[in-house]
PDB file of C-alpha atoms and ligand atoms in Angstrom:
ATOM      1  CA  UNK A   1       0.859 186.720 100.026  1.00 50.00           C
ATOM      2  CA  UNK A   2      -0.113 183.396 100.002  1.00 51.00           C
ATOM      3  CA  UNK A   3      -3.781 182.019  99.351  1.00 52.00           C
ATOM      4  CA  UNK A   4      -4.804 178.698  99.439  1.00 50.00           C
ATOM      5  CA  UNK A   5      -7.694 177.012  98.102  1.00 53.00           C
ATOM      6  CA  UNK A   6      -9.871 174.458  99.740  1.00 54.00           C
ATOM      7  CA  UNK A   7     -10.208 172.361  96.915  1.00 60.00           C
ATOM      8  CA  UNK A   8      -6.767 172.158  95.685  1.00 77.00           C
ATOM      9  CA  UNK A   9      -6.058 169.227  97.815  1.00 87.00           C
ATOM     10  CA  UNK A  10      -5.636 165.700  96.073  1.00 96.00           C
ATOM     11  CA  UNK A  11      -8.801 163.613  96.397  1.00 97.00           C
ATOM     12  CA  UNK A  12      -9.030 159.988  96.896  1.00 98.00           C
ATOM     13  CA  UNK A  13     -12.261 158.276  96.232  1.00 98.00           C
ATOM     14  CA  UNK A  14     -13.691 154.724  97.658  1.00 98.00           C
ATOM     15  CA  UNK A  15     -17.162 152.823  97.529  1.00 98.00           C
ATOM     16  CA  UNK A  16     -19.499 150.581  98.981  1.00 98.00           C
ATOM     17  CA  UNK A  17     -19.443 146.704  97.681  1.00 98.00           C
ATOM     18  CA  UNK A  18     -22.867 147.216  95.094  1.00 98.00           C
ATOM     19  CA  UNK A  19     -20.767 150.605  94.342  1.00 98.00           C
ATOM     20  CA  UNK A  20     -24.511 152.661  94.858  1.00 98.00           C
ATOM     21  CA  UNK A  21     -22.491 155.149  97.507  1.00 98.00           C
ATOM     22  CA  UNK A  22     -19.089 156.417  96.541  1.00 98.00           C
ATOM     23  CA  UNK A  23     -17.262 158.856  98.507  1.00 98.00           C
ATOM     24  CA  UNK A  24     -13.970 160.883  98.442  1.00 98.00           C
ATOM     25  CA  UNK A  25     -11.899 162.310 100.958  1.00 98.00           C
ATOM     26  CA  UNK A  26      -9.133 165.029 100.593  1.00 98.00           C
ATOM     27  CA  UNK A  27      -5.797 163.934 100.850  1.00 97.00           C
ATOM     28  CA  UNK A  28      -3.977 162.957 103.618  1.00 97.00           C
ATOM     29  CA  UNK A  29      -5.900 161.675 105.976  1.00 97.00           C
ATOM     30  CA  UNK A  30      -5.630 162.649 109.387  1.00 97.00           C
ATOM     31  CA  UNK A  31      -4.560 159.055 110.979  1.00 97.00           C
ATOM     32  CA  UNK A  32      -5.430 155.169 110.323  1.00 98.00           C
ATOM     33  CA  UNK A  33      -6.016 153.127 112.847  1.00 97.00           C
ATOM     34  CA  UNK A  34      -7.111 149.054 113.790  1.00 98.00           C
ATOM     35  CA  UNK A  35     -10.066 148.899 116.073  1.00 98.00           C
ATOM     36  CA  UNK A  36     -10.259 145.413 118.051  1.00 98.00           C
ATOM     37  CA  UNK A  37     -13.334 146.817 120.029  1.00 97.00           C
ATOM     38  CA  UNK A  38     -15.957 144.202 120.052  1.00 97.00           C
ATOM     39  CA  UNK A  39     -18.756 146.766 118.895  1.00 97.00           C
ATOM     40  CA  UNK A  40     -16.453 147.171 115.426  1.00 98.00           C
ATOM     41  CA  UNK A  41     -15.945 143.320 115.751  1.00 98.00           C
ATOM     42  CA  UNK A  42     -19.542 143.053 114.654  1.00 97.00           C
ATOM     43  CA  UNK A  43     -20.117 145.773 112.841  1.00 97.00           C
ATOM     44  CA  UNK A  44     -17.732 144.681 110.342  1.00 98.00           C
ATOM     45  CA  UNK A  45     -17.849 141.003 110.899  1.00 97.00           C
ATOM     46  CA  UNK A  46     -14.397 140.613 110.773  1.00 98.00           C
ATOM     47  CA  UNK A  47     -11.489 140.236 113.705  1.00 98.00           C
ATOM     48  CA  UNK A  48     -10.874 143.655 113.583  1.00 98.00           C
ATOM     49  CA  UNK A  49     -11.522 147.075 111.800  1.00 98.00           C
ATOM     50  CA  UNK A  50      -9.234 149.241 110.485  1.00 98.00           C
ATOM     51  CA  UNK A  51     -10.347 152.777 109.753  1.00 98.00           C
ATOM     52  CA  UNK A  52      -9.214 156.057 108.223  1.00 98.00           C
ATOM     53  CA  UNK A  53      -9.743 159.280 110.179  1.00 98.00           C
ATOM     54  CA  UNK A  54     -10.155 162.262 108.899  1.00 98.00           C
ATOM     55  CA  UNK A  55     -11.844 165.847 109.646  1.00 97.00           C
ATOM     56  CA  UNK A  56     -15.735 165.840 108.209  1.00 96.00           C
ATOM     57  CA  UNK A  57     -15.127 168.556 106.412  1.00 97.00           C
ATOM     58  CA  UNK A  58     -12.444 166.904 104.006  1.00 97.00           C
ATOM     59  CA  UNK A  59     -14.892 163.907 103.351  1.00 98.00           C
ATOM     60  CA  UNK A  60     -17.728 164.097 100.686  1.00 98.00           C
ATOM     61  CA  UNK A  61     -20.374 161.472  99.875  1.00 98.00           C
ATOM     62  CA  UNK A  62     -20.707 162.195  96.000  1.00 98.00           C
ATOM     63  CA  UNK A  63     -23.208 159.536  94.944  1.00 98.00           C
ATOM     64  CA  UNK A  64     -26.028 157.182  96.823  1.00 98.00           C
ATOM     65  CA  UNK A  65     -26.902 159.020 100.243  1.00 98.00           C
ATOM     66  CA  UNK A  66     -30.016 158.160 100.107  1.00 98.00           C
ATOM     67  CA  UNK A  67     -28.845 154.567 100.381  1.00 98.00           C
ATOM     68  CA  UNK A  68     -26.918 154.933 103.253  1.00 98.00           C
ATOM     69  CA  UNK A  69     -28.751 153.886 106.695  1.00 98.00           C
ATOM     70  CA  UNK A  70     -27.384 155.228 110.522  1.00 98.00           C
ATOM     71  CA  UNK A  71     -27.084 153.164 113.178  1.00 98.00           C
ATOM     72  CA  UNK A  72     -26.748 154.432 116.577  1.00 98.00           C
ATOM     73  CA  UNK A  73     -25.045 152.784 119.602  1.00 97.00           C
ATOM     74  CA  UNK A  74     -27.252 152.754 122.672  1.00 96.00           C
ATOM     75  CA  UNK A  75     -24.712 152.099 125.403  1.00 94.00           C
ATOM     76  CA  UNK A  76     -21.712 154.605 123.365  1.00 94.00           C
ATOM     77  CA  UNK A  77     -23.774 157.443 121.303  1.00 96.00           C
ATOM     78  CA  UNK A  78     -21.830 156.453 118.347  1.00 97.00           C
ATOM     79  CA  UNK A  79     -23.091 156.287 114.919  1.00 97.00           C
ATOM     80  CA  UNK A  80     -22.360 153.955 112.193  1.00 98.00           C
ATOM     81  CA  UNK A  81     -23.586 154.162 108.389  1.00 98.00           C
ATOM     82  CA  UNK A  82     -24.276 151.508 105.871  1.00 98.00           C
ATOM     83  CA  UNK A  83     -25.111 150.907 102.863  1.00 98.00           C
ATOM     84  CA  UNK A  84     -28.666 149.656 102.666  1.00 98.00           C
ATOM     85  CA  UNK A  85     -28.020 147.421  99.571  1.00 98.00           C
ATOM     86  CA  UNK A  86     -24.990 145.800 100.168  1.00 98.00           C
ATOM     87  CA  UNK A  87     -24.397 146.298 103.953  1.00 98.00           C
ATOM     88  CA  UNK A  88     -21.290 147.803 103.432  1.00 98.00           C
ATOM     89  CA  UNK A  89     -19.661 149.607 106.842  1.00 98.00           C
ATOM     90  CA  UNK A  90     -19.346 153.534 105.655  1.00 98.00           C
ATOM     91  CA  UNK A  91     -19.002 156.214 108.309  1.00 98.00           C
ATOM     92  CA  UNK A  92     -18.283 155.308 112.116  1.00 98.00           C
ATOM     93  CA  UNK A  93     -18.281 158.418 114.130  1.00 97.00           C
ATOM     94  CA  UNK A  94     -17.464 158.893 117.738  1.00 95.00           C
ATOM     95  CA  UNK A  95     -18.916 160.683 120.455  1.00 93.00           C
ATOM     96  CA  UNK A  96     -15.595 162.147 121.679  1.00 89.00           C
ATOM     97  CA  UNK A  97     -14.311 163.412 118.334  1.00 86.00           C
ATOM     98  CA  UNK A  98     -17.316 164.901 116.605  1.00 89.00           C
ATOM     99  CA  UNK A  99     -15.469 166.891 113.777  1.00 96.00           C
ATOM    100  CA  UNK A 100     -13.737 163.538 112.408  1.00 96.00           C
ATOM    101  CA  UNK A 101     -15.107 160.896 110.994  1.00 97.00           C
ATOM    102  CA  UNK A 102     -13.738 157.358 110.303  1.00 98.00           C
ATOM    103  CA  UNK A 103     -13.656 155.245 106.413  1.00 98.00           C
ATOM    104  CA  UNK A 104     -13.264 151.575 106.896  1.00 98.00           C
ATOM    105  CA  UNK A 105      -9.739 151.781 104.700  1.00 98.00           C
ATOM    106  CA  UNK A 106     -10.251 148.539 102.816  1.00 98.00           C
ATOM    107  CA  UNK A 107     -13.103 150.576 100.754  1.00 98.00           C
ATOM    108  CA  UNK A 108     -10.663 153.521  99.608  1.00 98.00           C
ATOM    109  CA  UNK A 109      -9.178 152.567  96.060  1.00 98.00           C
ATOM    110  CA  UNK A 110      -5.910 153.963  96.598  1.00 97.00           C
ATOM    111  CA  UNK A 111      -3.212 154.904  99.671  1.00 97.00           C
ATOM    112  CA  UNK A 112      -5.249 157.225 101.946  1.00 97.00           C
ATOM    113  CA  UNK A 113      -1.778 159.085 103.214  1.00 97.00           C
ATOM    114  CA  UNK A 114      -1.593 157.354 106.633  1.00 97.00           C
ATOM    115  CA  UNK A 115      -0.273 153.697 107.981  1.00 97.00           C
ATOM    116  CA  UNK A 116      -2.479 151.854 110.080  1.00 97.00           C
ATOM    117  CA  UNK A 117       0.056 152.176 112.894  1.00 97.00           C
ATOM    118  CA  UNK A 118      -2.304 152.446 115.947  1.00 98.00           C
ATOM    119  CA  UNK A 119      -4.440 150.671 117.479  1.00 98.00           C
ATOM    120  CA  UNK A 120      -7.158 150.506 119.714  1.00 96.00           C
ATOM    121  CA  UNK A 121      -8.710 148.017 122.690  1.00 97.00           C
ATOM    122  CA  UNK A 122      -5.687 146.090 121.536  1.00 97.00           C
ATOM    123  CA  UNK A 123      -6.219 144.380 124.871  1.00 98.00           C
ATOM    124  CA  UNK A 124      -9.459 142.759 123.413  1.00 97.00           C
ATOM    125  CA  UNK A 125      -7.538 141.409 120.424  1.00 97.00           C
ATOM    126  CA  UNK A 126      -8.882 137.823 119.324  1.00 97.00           C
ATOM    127  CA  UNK A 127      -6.503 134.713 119.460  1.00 96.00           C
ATOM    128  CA  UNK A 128      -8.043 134.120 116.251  1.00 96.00           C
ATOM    129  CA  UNK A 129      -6.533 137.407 114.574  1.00 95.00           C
ATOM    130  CA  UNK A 130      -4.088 136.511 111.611  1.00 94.00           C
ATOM    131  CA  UNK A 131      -0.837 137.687 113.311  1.00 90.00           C
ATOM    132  CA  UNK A 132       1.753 137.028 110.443  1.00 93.00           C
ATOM    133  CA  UNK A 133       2.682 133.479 111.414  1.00 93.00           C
ATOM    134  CA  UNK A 134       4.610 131.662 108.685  1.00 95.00           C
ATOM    135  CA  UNK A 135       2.496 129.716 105.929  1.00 96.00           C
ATOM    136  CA  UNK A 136       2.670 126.829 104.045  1.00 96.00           C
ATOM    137  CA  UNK A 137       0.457 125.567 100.980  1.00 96.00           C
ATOM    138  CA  UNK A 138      -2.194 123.144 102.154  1.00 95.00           C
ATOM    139  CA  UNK A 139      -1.612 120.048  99.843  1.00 94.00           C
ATOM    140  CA  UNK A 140      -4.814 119.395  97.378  1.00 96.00           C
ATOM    141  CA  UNK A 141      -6.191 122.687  98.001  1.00 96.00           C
ATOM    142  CA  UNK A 142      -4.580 125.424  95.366  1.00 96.00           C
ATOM    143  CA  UNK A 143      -5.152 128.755  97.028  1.00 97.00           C
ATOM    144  CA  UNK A 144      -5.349 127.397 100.626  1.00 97.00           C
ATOM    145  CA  UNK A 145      -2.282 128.015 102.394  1.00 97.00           C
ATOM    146  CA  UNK A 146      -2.444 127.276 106.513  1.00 95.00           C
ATOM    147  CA  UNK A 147       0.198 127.714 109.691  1.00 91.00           C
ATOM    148  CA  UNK A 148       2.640 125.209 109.945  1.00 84.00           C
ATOM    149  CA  UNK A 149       1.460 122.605 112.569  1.00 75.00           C
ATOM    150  CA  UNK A 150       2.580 122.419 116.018  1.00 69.00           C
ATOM    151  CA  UNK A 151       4.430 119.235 115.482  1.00 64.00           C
ATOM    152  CA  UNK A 152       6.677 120.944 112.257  1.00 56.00           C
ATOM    153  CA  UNK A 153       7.461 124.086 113.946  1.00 56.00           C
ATOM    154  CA  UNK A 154       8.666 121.953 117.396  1.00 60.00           C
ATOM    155  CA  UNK A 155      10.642 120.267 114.971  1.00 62.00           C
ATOM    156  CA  UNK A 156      12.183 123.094 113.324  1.00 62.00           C
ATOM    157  CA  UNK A 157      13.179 124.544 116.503  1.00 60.00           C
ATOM    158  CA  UNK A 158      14.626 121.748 117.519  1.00 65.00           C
ATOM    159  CA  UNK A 159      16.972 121.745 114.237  1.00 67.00           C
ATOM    160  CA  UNK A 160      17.356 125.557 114.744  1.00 60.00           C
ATOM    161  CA  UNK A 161      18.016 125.761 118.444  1.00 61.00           C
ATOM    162  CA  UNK A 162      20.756 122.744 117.083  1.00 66.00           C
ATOM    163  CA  UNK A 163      22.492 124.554 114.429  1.00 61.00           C
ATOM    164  CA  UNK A 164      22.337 127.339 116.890  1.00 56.00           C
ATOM    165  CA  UNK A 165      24.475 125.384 119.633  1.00 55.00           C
ATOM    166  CA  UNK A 166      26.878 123.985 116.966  1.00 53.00           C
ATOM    167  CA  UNK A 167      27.301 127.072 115.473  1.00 46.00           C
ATOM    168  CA  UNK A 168      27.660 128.867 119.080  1.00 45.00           C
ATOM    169  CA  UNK A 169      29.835 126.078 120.380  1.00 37.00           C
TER     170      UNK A 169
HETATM  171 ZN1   ZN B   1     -23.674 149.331  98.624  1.00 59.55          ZN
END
């Protein structure tokens, strides 16, 4: 017969910016997901969040709980943890799943098991969200890269849409 240990899962570990809570979380997670909600808009301060779900019982803070702080949504019941020194997100946990919680993924140090392949409130998805648009350097600025302007790109279709009907004709 069989028998299987809890603990024989692989573990993957992440932290908090100041590193004061760390955290790991038995391996695979259960999904990963981008939030565009405009309650994880804020939390996070960034377009969108994109978190790692997974049952509580396979996540473990290991060091700094008493740093971490709860927030609670009036409107939604919801819960989200921080870290008190840095600010860090940590936990978000829903009302309607209350055995799962959900890891901001960027904090995890290594592949969590699951692609970000779902999202959610995609309809409130900013126009300002990053969505993969070709890049080009921004001259005097090493580093800085920007989207093509308007002006380029109209040009570029122009010359493709040409090369297109030549090609086609
Ligand atoms: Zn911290």
């Amino acid at each position: 017969m069989k028998s299987r240990k809890l603990s024989s899962s692989p573990i993957v570990t992440g932290q908090c910016l100041c590193g004061a809570v760390q955290f790991e979380m038995e391996y695979p997670a259960f999904w990963a997901w981008h939030d565009h909600s405009r309650a994880s808009r804020l939390a996070h301060g960034a377009v969108y969040a994109t978190y790692v779900g997974t049952w509580r019982k396979r996540f473990r803070i290991t060091a700094g709980e008493r740093e971490i702080n709860r927030f609670e949504e009036k409107d939604t019941g919801a819960v989200r943890s921080f870290c008190r020194r840095c600010g860090t997100p940590l936990i978000y946990e829903r009302t309607r799943s209350r055995h799962m919680i959900n890891v901001p993924r960027a904090l995890f140090r290594s592949r969590t098991g699951r692609q970000p392949i779902y999202h959610i409130a995609i309809e409130e998805m900013q126009d300002w969200a990053y969505a993969g648009d070709p890049l080009v350097p921004l001259k005097g600025y090493p580093g800085v890269v920007c989207k093509r302007s308007k002006k380029k790109s109209r040009a570029q279709e122009a010359r493709l849409s040409a090369s297109i009907r030549s090609s086609c004709a």
